[in-house]
mmCIF file with all atom_site columns, C-alpha atoms in Angstrom:
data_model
loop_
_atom_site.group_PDB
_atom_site.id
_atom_site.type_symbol
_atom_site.label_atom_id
_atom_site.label_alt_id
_atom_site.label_comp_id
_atom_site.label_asym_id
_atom_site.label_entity_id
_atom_site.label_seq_id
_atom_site.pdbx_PDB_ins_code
_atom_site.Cartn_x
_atom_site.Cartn_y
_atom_site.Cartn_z
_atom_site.occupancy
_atom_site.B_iso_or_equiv
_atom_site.pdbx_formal_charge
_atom_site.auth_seq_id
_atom_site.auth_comp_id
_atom_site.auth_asym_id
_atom_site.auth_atom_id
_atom_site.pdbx_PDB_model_num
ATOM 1  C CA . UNK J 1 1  ? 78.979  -66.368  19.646  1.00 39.00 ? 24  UNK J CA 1
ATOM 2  C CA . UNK J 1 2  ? 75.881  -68.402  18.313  1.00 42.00 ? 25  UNK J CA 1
ATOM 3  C CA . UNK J 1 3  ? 74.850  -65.157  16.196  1.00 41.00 ? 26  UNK J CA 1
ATOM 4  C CA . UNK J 1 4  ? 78.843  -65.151  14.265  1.00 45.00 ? 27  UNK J CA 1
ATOM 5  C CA . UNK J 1 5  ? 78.928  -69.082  13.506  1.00 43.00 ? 28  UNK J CA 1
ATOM 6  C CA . UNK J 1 6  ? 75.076  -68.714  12.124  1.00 43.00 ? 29  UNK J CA 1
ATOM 7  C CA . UNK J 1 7  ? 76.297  -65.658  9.850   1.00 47.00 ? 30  UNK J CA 1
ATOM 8  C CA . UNK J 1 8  ? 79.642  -67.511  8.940   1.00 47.00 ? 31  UNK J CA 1
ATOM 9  C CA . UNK J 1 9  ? 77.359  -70.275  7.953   1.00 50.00 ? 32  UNK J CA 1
ATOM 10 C CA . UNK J 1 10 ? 75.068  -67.959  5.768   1.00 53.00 ? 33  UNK J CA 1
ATOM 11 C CA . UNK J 1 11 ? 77.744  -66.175  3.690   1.00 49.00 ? 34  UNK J CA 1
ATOM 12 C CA . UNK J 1 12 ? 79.662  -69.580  2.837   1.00 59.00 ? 35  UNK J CA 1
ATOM 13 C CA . UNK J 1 13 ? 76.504  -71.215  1.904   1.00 62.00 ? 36  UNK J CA 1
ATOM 14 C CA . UNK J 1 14 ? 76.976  -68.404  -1.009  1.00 70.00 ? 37  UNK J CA 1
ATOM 15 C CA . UNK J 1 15 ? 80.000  -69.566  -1.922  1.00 78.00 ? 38  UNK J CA 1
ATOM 16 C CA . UNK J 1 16 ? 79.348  -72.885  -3.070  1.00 90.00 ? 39  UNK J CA 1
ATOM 17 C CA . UNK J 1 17 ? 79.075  -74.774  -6.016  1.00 94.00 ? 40  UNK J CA 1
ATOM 18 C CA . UNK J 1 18 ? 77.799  -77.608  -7.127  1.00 94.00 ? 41  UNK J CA 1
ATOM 19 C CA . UNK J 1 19 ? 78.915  -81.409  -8.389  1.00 95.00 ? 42  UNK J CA 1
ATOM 20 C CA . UNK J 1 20 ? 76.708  -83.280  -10.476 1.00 96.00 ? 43  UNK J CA 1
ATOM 21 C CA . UNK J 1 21 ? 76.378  -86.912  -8.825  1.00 95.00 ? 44  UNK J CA 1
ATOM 22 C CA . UNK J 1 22 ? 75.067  -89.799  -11.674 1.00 92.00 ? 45  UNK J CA 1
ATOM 23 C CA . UNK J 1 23 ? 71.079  -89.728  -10.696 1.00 87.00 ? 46  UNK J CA 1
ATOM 24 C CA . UNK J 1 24 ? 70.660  -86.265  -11.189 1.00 90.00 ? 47  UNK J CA 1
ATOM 25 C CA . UNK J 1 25 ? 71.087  -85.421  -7.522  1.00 93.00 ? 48  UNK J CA 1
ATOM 26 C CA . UNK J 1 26 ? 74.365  -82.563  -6.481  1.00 93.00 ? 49  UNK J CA 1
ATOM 27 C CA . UNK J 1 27 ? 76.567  -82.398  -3.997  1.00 95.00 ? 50  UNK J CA 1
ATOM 28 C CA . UNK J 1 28 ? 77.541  -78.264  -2.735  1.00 94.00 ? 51  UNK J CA 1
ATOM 29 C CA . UNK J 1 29 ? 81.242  -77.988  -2.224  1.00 95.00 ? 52  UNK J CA 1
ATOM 30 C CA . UNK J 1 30 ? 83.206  -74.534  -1.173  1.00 92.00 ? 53  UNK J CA 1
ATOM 31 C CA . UNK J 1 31 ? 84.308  -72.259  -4.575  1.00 91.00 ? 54  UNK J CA 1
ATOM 32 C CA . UNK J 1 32 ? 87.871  -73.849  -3.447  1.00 90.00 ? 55  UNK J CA 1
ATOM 33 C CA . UNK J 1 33 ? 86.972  -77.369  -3.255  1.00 94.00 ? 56  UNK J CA 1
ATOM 34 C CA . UNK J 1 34 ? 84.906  -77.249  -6.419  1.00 95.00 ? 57  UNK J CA 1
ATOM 35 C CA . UNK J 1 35 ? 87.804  -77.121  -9.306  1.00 93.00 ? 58  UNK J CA 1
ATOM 36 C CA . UNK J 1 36 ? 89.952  -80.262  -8.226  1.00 93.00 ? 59  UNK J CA 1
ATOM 37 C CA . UNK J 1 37 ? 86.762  -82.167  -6.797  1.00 96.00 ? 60  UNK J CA 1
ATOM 38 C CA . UNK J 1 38 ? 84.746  -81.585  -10.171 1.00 96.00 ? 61  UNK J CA 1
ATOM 39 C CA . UNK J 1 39 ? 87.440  -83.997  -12.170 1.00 94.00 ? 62  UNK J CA 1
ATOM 40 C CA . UNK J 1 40 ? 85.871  -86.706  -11.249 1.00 95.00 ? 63  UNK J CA 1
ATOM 41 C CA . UNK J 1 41 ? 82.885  -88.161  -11.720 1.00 95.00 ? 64  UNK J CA 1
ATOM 42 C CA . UNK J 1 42 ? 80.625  -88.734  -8.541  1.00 96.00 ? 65  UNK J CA 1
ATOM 43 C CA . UNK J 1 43 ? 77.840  -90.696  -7.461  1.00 96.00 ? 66  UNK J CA 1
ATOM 44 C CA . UNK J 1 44 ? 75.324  -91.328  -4.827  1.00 96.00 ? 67  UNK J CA 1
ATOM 45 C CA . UNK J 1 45 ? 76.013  -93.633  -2.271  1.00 96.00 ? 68  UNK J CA 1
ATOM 46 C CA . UNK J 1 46 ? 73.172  -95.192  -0.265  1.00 94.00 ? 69  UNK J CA 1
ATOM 47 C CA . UNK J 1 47 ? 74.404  -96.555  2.781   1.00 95.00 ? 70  UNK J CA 1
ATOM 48 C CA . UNK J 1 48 ? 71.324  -98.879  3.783   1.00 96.00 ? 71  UNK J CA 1
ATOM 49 C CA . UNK J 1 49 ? 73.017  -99.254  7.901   1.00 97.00 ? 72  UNK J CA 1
ATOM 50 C CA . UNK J 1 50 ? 72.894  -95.626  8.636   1.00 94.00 ? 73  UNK J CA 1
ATOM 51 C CA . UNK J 1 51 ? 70.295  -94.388  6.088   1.00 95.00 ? 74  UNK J CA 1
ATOM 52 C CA . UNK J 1 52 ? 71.918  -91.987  5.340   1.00 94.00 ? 75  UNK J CA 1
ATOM 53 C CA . UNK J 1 53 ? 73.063  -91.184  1.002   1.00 94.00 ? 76  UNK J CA 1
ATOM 54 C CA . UNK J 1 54 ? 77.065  -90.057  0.545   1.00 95.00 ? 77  UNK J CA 1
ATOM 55 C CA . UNK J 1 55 ? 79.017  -88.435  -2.488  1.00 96.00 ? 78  UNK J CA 1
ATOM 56 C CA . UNK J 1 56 ? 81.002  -91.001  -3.602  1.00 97.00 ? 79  UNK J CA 1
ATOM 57 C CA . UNK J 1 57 ? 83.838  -92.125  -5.922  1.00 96.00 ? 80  UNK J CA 1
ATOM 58 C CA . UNK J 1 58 ? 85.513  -95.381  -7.230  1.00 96.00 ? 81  UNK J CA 1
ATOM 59 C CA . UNK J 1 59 ? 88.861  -95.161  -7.475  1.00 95.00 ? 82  UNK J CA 1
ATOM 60 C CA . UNK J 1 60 ? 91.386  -97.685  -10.146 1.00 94.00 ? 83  UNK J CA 1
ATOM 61 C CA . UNK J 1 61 ? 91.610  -99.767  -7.368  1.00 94.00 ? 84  UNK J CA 1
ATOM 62 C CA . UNK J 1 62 ? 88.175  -100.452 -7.114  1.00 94.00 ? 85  UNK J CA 1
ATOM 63 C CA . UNK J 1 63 ? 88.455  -98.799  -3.844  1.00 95.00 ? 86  UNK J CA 1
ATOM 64 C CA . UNK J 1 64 ? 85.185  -96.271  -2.790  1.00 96.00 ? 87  UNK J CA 1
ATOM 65 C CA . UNK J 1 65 ? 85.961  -93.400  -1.397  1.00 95.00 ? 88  UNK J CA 1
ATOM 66 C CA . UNK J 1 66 ? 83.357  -90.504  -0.307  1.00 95.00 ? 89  UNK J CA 1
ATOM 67 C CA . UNK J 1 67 ? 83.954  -86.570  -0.862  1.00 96.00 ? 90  UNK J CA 1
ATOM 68 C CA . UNK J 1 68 ? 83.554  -85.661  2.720   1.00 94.00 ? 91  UNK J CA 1
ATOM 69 C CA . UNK J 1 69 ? 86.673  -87.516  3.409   1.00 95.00 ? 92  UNK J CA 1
ATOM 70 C CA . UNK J 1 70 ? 88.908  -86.270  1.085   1.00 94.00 ? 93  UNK J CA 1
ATOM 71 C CA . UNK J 1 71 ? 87.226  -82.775  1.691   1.00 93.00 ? 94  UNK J CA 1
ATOM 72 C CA . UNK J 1 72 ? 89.036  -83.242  5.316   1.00 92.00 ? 95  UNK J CA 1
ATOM 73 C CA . UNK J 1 73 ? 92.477  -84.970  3.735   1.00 92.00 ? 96  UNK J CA 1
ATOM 74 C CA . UNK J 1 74 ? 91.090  -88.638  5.734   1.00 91.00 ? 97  UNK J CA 1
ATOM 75 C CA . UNK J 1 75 ? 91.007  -90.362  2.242   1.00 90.00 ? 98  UNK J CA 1
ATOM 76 C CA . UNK J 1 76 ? 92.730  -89.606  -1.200  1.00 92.00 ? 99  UNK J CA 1
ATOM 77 C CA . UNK J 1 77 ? 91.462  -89.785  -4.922  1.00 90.00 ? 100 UNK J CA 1
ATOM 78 C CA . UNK J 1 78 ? 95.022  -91.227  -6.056  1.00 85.00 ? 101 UNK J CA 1
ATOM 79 C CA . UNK J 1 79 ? 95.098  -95.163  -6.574  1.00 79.00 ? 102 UNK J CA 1
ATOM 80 C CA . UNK J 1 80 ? 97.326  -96.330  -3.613  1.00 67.00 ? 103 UNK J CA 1
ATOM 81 C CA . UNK J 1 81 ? 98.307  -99.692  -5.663  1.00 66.00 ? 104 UNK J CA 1
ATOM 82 C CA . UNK J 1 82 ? 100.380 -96.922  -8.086  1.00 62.00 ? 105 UNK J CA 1
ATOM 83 C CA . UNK J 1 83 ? 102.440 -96.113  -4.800  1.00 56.00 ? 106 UNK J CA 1
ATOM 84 C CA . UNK J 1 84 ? 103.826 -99.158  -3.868  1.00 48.00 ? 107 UNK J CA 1
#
């Protein structure tokens, strides 16, 4: 089981492409994920509490959102104050 996930792993690693963020740094997204995402522009995202550095985007709203999330459909790139 641990031998298929590693190759699964491997082969989609191959598949990627990748976003420019503003400082010159990239973030990998699948093939799939890479021709919607790539609209908009990105940037890095320190987040000082966890130390950790995110793909991010501002939306029209002003609000951030981060590519991971709307990668798993938890966030959205639309501006919500259009919906109301």
């Amino acid at each position: 089981m641990v031998n298929l996930i590693i190759e699964y792993q491997e082969s989609s690693i191959e598949n990627m492409k990748e976003i420019p963020l503003d400082n010159g740094q990239f973030a990998k997204v699948d093939d799939e994920d890479y021709e919607w995402l790539s609209k908009y522009s990105w940037y890095a995202y320190y987040d000082p509490e966890r130390k950790m550095t995110y793909a991010a985007h501002d939306r029209p709203d002003g609000k951030r959102v981060f590519m991971h999330d709307v990668i798993m459909g938890l966030d959205t790139l639309e501006d919500e104050s259009n919906n109301q």
